[in-house]
Amino acid sequence: MAMVHVIIASSDPSIRYNDEYTFQVAILFGDTKKDFDSYLRPIIESLDRLSREPVVVRKNGVHVTSARIFNLGVIADGIEINQRLLMFSGHTNWWGCRFCIVKGGHPVDGGKGGMYFFGRDSAIRTKTFLLLEKDAPPCPNHNYGIKSASPFGQLSTLLSIDLFMCDELHMCGKSGIH
């Protein structure tokens, strides 16, 4: 089972995650491990439609306002679900930083003790990387840990990895904390 919640990122951080300021848009029953994409695709299609076609609010038949709705970020609670949202191999992969194009390494010879990502000035993954588009720099024939094109690719707000919000593993690596 998966639950999809909406959090308004522009809300005051002190109340942003309180129940009365969030709302649930879906509860997806079934084996999401088997075919997570089939659960996710209708939600992404709805988000895309909301960004193209304005939502019209009427009160007693009178037009009050209209607006298009844009998804500014996606975040999930847990490493595994974040990997699945991104179609990513995972943080133990050689290219395991979801945000950067940096090759990992073992801190001790012999390949034991975890995977660490030491490149502090590595390039951020772009839309071309996330969608596995041809000629994605720096190496057009390398997927750098992305297993398949992101289903979020149809959203106009997917410009880079930043759509997937922040990642504690990435922040630790960038700040030099290992």
CSV table of C-alpha atoms in Angstrom, one decimal:
chain,number,residue,atom,x,y,z
A,1,MET,CA,0.0,0.0,0.0
A,2,ALA,CA,1.2,3.5,-0.8
A,3,MET,CA,-0.3,6.8,0.5
A,4,VAL,CA,0.1,10.0,-1.5
A,5,HIS,CA,0.0,13.2,0.5
A,6,VAL,CA,0.1,16.9,-0.6
A,7,ILE,CA,2.2,19.3,1.4
A,8,ILE,CA,2.2,23.0,0.5
A,9,ALA,CA,5.9,23.9,0.5
A,10,SER,CA,5.2,27.6,0.7
A,11,SER,CA,3.5,27.2,4.1
A,12,ASP,CA,5.3,28.3,7.3
A,13,PRO,CA,7.8,25.5,8.2
A,14,SER,CA,6.4,25.4,11.7
A,15,ILE,CA,3.0,24.2,10.5
A,16,ARG,CA,3.8,22.8,7.1
A,17,TYR,CA,3.6,19.1,8.2
A,18,ASN,CA,0.6,19.5,10.6
A,19,ASP,CA,-2.4,17.3,9.6
A,20,GLU,CA,-4.7,20.3,9.1
A,21,TYR,CA,-2.3,21.8,6.5
A,22,THR,CA,-1.8,18.6,4.4
A,23,PHE,CA,-4.2,16.5,2.5
A,24,GLN,CA,-4.2,13.0,1.2
A,25,VAL,CA,-4.9,12.5,-2.5
A,26,ALA,CA,-4.7,8.8,-2.9
A,27,ILE,CA,-4.3,5.5,-1.1
A,28,LEU,CA,-3.0,2.9,-3.5
A,29,PHE,CA,-3.7,-0.6,-2.5
A,30,GLY,CA,-2.0,-3.7,-3.9
A,31,ASP,CA,1.5,-4.8,-4.4
A,32,THR,CA,3.3,-1.6,-5.4
A,33,LYS,CA,6.6,-3.5,-5.6
A,34,LYS,CA,5.2,-5.4,-8.6
A,35,ASP,CA,4.1,-2.4,-10.7
A,36,PHE,CA,4.6,0.9,-9.0
A,37,ASP,CA,4.5,2.7,-12.3
A,38,SER,CA,0.9,1.8,-12.9
A,39,TYR,CA,-0.1,3.4,-9.6
A,40,LEU,CA,2.0,6.5,-10.2
A,41,ARG,CA,1.2,7.3,-13.8
A,42,PRO,CA,-2.5,8.4,-13.3
A,43,ILE,CA,-1.4,10.8,-10.5
A,44,ILE,CA,1.3,12.3,-12.8
A,45,GLU,CA,-1.1,12.6,-15.7
A,46,SER,CA,-3.5,14.5,-13.4
A,47,LEU,CA,-0.8,16.8,-12.2
A,48,ASP,CA,0.2,17.5,-15.8
A,49,ARG,CA,-3.5,18.2,-16.8
A,50,LEU,CA,-3.8,20.6,-13.8
A,51,SER,CA,-0.8,22.5,-15.0
A,52,ARG,CA,-2.2,22.9,-18.6
A,53,GLU,CA,-5.9,23.5,-17.8
A,54,PRO,CA,-6.8,26.0,-15.2
A,55,VAL,CA,-9.0,25.0,-12.2
A,56,VAL,CA,-12.0,27.3,-12.0
A,57,VAL,CA,-13.5,28.1,-8.7
A,58,ARG,CA,-17.2,29.2,-8.7
A,59,LYS,CA,-19.4,30.3,-5.8
A,60,ASN,CA,-23.1,30.2,-6.5
A,61,GLY,CA,-22.4,30.1,-10.2
A,62,VAL,CA,-20.2,33.2,-10.1
A,63,HIS,CA,-16.5,32.9,-11.2
A,64,VAL,CA,-14.3,33.6,-8.2
A,65,THR,CA,-10.9,32.7,-9.5
A,66,SER,CA,-9.0,30.4,-11.7
A,67,ALA,CA,-5.5,29.1,-11.6
A,68,ARG,CA,-3.2,26.4,-13.0
A,69,ILE,CA,-1.5,24.1,-10.5
A,70,PHE,CA,2.1,23.1,-10.8
A,71,ASN,CA,3.9,20.4,-8.9
A,72,LEU,CA,7.1,22.0,-7.5
A,73,GLY,CA,8.5,19.0,-5.8
A,74,VAL,CA,8.3,15.3,-5.0
A,75,ILE,CA,9.5,13.8,-1.7
A,76,ALA,CA,9.0,10.5,-0.1
A,77,ASP,CA,9.8,9.1,3.3
A,78,GLY,CA,12.5,6.5,2.9
A,79,ILE,CA,15.4,5.6,0.7
A,80,GLU,CA,13.6,2.7,-1.2
A,81,ILE,CA,10.6,4.7,-2.2
A,82,ASN,CA,12.7,7.7,-3.3
A,83,GLN,CA,14.7,5.2,-5.5
A,84,ARG,CA,11.5,4.0,-7.1
A,85,LEU,CA,10.1,7.4,-7.7
A,86,LEU,CA,13.2,8.3,-9.6
A,87,MET,CA,13.7,4.9,-11.3
A,88,PHE,CA,17.2,4.8,-9.7
A,89,SER,CA,19.5,1.9,-8.9
A,90,GLY,CA,20.1,3.0,-5.3
A,91,HIS,CA,22.7,4.5,-3.0
A,92,THR,CA,24.8,1.4,-3.0
A,93,ASN,CA,25.3,1.6,-6.7
A,94,TRP,CA,28.7,3.0,-8.1
A,95,TRP,CA,26.7,6.0,-9.3
A,96,GLY,CA,24.6,6.1,-6.1
A,97,CYS,CA,24.1,9.8,-5.4
A,98,ARG,CA,20.6,10.6,-6.7
A,99,PHE,CA,21.6,14.3,-7.2
A,100,CYS,CA,25.1,14.3,-8.5
A,101,ILE,CA,27.0,12.5,-11.3
A,102,VAL,CA,29.8,11.3,-9.0
A,103,LYS,CA,31.3,7.8,-8.9
A,104,GLY,CA,31.4,6.2,-5.5
A,105,GLY,CA,34.2,4.4,-3.8
A,106,HIS,CA,35.0,2.3,-0.8
A,107,PRO,CA,36.8,4.0,2.0
A,108,VAL,CA,38.9,0.9,2.6
A,109,ASP,CA,40.6,-1.3,0.0
A,110,GLY,CA,38.9,-4.6,-0.5
A,111,GLY,CA,35.4,-3.1,-1.2
A,112,LYS,CA,33.9,-3.4,2.3
A,113,GLY,CA,32.5,-0.7,4.6
A,114,GLY,CA,29.9,1.0,2.4
A,115,MET,CA,29.9,3.3,-0.6
A,116,TYR,CA,31.0,6.9,-0.3
A,117,PHE,CA,30.8,9.7,-2.8
A,118,PHE,CA,33.7,12.1,-2.4
A,119,GLY,CA,33.3,14.5,-5.3
A,120,ARG,CA,32.2,17.8,-3.9
A,121,ASP,CA,32.0,19.7,-7.1
A,122,SER,CA,30.2,17.1,-9.2
A,123,ALA,CA,27.6,18.0,-11.8
A,124,ILE,CA,23.9,17.9,-10.8
A,125,ARG,CA,21.7,15.4,-12.7
A,126,THR,CA,19.8,17.3,-15.4
A,127,LYS,CA,16.5,16.5,-17.1
A,128,THR,CA,18.4,14.8,-20.0
A,129,PHE,CA,19.9,12.4,-17.4
A,130,LEU,CA,16.6,11.6,-15.7
A,131,LEU,CA,14.8,10.9,-19.0
A,132,LEU,CA,17.8,9.0,-20.5
A,133,GLU,CA,17.8,11.3,-23.5
A,134,LYS,CA,20.5,10.8,-26.1
A,135,ASP,CA,23.6,12.9,-25.9
A,136,ALA,CA,23.2,13.6,-22.2
A,137,PRO,CA,26.6,15.0,-21.1
A,138,PRO,CA,29.2,14.0,-20.1
A,139,CYS,CA,28.8,10.4,-21.6
A,140,PRO,CA,25.9,9.9,-23.9
A,141,ASN,CA,25.9,6.1,-23.6
A,142,HIS,CA,25.9,5.8,-19.8
A,143,ASN,CA,22.9,5.9,-17.5
A,144,TYR,CA,24.7,6.6,-14.3
A,145,GLY,CA,22.4,4.5,-12.1
A,146,ILE,CA,19.1,5.6,-13.7
A,147,LYS,CA,17.2,2.3,-14.6
A,148,SER,CA,14.5,3.9,-16.9
A,149,ALA,CA,13.2,7.3,-17.8
A,150,SER,CA,11.4,9.1,-15.0
A,151,PRO,CA,7.6,9.0,-15.2
A,152,PHE,CA,7.7,12.6,-14.0
A,153,GLY,CA,9.3,13.6,-17.4
A,154,GLN,CA,5.9,14.7,-18.8
A,155,LEU,CA,5.6,17.4,-16.2
A,156,SER,CA,6.7,20.9,-17.3
A,157,THR,CA,8.2,21.4,-13.8
A,158,LEU,CA,10.8,18.7,-14.2
A,159,LEU,CA,13.9,20.7,-15.1
A,160,SER,CA,16.4,18.8,-13.1
A,161,ILE,CA,16.8,16.5,-10.1
A,162,ASP,CA,15.6,19.4,-7.9
A,163,LEU,CA,12.0,18.3,-8.5
A,164,PHE,CA,12.8,15.4,-6.2
A,165,MET,CA,13.5,17.7,-3.3
A,166,CYS,CA,16.4,17.3,-0.9
A,167,ASP,CA,18.2,14.1,0.1
A,168,GLU,CA,20.0,13.6,3.4
A,169,LEU,CA,22.6,11.3,1.8
A,170,HIS,CA,23.4,13.9,-0.8
A,171,MET,CA,23.7,16.7,1.8
A,172,CYS,CA,26.0,14.7,4.0
A,173,GLY,CA,28.3,14.0,1.1
A,174,LYS,CA,28.3,17.6,-0.1
A,175,SER,CA,29.2,19.0,3.3
A,176,GLY,CA,32.0,16.5,3.8
A,177,ILE,CA,30.3,14.5,6.6
A,178,HIS,CA,30.9,10.8,6.0
